[in-house]
PDB file of C-alpha atoms in Angstrom:
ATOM      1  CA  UNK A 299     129.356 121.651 102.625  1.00 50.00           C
ATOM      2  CA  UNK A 300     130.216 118.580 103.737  1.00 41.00           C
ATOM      3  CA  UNK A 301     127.430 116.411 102.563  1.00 47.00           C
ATOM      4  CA  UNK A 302     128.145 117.621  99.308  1.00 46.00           C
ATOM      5  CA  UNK A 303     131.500 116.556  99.590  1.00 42.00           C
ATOM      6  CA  UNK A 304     131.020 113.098 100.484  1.00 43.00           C
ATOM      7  CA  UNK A 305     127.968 112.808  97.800  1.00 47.00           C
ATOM      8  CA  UNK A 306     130.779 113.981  95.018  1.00 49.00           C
ATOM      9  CA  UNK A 307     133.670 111.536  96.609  1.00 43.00           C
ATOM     10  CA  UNK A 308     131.169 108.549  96.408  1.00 48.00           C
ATOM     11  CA  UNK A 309     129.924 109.928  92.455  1.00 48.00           C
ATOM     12  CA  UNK A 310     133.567 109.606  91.963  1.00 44.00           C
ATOM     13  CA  UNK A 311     134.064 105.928  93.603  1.00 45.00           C
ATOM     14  CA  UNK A 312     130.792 104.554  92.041  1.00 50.00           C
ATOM     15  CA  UNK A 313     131.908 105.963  88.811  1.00 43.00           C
ATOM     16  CA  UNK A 314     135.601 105.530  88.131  1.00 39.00           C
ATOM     17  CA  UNK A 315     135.904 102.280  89.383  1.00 38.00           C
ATOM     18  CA  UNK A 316     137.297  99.464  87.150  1.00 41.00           C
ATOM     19  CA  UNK A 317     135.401  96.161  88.500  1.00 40.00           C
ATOM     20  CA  UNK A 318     131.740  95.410  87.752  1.00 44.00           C
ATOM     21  CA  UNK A 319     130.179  95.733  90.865  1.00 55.00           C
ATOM     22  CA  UNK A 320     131.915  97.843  93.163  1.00 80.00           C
ATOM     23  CA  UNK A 321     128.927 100.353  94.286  1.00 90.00           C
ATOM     24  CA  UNK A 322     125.564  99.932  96.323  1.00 94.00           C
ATOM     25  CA  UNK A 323     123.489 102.037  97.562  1.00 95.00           C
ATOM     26  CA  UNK A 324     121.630 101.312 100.235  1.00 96.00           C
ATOM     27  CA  UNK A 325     118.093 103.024 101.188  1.00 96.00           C
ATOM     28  CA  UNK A 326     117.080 102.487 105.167  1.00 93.00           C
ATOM     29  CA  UNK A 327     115.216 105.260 107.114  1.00 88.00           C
ATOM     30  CA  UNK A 328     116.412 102.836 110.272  1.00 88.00           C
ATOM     31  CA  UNK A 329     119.106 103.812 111.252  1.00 85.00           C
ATOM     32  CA  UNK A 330     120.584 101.267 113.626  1.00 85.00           C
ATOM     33  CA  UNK A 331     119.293  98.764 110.578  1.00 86.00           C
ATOM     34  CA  UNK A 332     121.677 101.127 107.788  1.00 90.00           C
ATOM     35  CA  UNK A 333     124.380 100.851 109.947  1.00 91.00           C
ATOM     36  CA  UNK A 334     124.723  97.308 110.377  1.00 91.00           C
ATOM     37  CA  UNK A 335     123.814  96.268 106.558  1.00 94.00           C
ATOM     38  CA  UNK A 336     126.269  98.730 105.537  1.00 95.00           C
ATOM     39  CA  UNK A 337     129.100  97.049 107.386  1.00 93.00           C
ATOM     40  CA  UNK A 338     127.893  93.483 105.492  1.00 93.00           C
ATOM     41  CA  UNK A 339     128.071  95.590 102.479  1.00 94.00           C
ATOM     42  CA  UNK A 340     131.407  97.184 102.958  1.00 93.00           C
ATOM     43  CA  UNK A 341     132.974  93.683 102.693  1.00 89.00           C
ATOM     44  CA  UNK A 342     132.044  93.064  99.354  1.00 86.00           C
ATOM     45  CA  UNK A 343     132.001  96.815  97.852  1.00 88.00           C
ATOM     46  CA  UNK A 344     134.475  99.419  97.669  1.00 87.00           C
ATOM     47  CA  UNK A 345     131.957 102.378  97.913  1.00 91.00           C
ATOM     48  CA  UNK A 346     128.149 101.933 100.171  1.00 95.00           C
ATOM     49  CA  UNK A 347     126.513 105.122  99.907  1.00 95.00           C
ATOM     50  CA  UNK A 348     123.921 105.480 102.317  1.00 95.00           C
ATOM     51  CA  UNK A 349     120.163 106.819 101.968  1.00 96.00           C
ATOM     52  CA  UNK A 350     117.185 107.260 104.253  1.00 93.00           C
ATOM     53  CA  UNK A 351     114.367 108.556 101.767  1.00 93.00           C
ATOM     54  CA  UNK A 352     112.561 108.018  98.502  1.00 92.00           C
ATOM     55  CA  UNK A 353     113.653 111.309  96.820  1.00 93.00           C
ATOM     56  CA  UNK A 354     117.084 110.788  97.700  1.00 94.00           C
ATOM     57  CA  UNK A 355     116.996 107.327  96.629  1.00 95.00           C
ATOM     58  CA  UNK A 356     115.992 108.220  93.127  1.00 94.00           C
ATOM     59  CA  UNK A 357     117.949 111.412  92.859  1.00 95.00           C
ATOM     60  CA  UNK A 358     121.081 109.264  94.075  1.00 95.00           C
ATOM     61  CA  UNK A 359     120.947 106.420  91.775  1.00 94.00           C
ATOM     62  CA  UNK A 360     120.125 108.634  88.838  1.00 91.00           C
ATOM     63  CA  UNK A 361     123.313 110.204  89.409  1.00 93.00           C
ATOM     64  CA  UNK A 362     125.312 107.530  90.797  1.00 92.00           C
ATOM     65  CA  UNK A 363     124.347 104.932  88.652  1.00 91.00           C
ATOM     66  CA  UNK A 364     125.429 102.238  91.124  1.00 92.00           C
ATOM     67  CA  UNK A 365     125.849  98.541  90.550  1.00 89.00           C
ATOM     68  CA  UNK A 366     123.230  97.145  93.380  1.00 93.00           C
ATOM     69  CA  UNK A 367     120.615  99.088  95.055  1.00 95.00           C
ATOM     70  CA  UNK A 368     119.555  97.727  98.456  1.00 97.00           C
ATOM     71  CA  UNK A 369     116.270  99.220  99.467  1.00 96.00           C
ATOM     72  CA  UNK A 370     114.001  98.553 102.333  1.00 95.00           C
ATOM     73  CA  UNK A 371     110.417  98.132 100.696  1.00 94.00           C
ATOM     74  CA  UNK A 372     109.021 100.230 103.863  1.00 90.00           C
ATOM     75  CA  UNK A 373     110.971 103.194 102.666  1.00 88.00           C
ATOM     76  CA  UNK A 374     108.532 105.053 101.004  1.00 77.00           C
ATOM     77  CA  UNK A 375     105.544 104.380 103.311  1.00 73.00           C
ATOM     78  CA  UNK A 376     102.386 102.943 101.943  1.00 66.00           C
ATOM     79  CA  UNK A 377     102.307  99.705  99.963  1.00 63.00           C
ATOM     80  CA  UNK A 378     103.022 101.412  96.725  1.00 78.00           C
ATOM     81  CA  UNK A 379     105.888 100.310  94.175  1.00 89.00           C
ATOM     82  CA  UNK A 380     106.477 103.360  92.229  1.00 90.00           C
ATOM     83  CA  UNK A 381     110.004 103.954  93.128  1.00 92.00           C
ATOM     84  CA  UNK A 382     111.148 100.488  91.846  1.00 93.00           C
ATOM     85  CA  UNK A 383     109.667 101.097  88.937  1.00 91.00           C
ATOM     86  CA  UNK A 384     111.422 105.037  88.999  1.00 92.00           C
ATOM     87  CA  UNK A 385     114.301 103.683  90.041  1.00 92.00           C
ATOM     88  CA  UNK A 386     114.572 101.109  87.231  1.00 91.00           C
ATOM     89  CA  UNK A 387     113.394 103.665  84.947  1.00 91.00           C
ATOM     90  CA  UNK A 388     116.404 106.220  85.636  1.00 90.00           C
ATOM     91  CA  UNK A 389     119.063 103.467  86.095  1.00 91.00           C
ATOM     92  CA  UNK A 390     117.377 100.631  84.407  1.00 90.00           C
ATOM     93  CA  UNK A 391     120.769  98.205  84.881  1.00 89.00           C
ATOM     94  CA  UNK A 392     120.141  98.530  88.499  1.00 92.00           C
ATOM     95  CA  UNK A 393     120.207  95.369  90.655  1.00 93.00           C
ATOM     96  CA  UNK A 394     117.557  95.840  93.130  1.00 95.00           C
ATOM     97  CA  UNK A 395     117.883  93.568  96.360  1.00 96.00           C
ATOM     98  CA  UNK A 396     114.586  94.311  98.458  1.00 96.00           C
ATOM     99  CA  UNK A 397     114.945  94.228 102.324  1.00 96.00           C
ATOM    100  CA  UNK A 398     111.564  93.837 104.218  1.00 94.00           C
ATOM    101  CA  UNK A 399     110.522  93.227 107.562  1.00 93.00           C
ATOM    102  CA  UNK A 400     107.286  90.758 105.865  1.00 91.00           C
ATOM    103  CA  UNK A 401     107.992  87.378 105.104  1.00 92.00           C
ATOM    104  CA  UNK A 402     104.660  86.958 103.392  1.00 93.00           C
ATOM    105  CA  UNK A 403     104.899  84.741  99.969  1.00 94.00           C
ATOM    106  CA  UNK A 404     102.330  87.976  98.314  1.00 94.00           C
ATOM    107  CA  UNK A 405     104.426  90.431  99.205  1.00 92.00           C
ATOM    108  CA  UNK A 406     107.832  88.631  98.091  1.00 93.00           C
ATOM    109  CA  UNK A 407     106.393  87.938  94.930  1.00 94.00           C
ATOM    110  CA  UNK A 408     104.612  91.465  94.199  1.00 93.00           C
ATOM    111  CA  UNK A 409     108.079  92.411  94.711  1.00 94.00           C
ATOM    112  CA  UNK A 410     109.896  90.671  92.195  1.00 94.00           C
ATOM    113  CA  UNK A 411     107.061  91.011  90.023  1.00 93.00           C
ATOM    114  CA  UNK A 412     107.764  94.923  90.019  1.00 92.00           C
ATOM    115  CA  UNK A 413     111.342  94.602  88.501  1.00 92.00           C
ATOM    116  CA  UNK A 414     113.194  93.349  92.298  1.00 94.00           C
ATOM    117  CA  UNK A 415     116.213  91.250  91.747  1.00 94.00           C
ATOM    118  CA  UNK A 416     115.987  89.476  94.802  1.00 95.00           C
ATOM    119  CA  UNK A 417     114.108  89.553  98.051  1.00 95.00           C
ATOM    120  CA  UNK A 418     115.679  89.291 101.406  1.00 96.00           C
ATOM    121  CA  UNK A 419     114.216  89.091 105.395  1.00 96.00           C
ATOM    122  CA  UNK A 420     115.212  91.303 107.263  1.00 94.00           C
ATOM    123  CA  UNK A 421     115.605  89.004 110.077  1.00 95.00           C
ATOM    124  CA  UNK A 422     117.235  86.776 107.884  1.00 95.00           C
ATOM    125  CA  UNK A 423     119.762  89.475 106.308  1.00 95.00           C
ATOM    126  CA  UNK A 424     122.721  88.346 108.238  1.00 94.00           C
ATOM    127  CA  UNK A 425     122.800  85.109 106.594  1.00 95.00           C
ATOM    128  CA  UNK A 426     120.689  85.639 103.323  1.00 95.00           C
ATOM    129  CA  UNK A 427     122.145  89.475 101.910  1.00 96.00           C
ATOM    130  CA  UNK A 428     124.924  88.634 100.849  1.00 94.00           C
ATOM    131  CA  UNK A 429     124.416  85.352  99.115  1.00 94.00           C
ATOM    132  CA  UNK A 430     121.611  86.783  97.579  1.00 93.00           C
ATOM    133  CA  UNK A 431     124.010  89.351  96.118  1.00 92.00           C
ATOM    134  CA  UNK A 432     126.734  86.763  95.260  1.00 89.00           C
ATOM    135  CA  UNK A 433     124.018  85.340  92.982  1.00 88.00           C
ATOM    136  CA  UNK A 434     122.632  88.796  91.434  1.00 86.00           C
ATOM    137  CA  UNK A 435     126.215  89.091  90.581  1.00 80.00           C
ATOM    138  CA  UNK A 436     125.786  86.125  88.656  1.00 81.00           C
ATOM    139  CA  UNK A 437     123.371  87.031  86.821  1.00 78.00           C
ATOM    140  CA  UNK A 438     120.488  84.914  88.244  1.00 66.00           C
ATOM    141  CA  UNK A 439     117.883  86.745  90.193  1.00 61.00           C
ATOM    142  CA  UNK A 440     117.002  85.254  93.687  1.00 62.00           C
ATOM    143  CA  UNK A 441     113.446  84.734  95.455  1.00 58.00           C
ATOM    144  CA  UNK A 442     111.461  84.511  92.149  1.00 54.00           C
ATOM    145  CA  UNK A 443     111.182  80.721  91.620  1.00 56.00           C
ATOM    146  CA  UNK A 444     108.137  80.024  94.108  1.00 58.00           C
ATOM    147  CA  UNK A 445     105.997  82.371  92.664  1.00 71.00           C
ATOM    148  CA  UNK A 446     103.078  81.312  90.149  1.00 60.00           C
ATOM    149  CA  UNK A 447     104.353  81.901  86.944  1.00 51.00           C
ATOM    150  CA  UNK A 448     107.751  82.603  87.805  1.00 46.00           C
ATOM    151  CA  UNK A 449     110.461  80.117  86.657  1.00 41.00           C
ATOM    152  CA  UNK A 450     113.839  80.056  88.356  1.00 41.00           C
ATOM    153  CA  UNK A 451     116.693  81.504  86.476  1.00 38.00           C
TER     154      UNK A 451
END
C-alpha cells in the first residue's frame, strides 16, 4: 500500500544517509500547521517525515531513528509528558524541538525539564524554528537558560 511505501522510502532516507542530521520528523495533528513547518524543514533536511499522532510518533522514531524530532506539545492531548520521555527512551539521541501554541515561562520550562532540546512559539516558528535547530545542531540546547536552576549551555 502506498503508505507503506513511503514509510519504507523515508526508513531508507533517514537511515542511509551520510551527514549528521539529515532526518526530522515532525508530529502535528494540524494540518495546515504540518504543512507549512514541513516546507521550513525541507530546506535544511533531506528527508521530513510527517506525523499526526502519539502512537505513530513513537512507533516512527523507534524505527526511524531520526536526527530531530519536532513535536507539537498539544499532540497527545492532556498536559501529560509521557511521550517525551517514550520517545527519548526508544531513540534516546533524539533532538526534541517542542512547538506549542503557550508562551507561558511554566510550561517552557516543564518542557525542557522533561528531556526537550529546545522550545519554540508557534507564532514565533517562522523566525525562531530554524535557528533553534541551527543551534541543537550545535550541540547547545535552546530555551533552557531562564529557567530556575537551569544554566545555559
Amino acid at each position: 500500500d502506498e503508505d507503506a511505501s513511503l514509510s519504507e522510502a523515508a526508513e531508507i532516507g533517514c537511515l542511509m544517509l551520510e551527514h549528521k542530521i539529515q532526518c526530522v520528523l515532525l508530529a502535528d495533528r494540524h494540518h495546515g500547521m504540518s504543512e507549512a513547518v514541513r516546507s521550513m524543514l525541507a530546506t535544511l533536511f533531506e528527508t521530513v517525515v510527517m506525523v499526526a499522532d502519539e502512537p505513530s510518533l513513537l512507533d516512527t522514531v523507534r524505527r526511524l531513528q531520526p536526527d530531530v524530532a519536532v513535536v507539537d506539545l498539544s499532540l497527545a492531548g492532556g498536559s501529560s509528558l509521557l511521550w517525551l520521555r517514550e520517545l527519548h527512551a526508544r531513540c534516546p539521541d533524539v533532538g526534541v524541538v517542542v512547538i506549542s501554541v503557550h508562551d507561558e515561562e511554566s510550561v517552557r520550562c516543564e518542557v525542557m525539564a522533561e528531556g526537550a532540546s529546545a522550545f519554540v512559539v508557534k507564532r514565533a516558528i517562522s523566525t525562531e524554528l530554524l535557528p533553534a535547530i541551527d543551534r541543537l545542531r550545535a550541540g547547545r540546547s535552546v530555551g533552557a537558560s531562564t529557567c530556575k536552576g537551569e544554566a545555559e549551555n
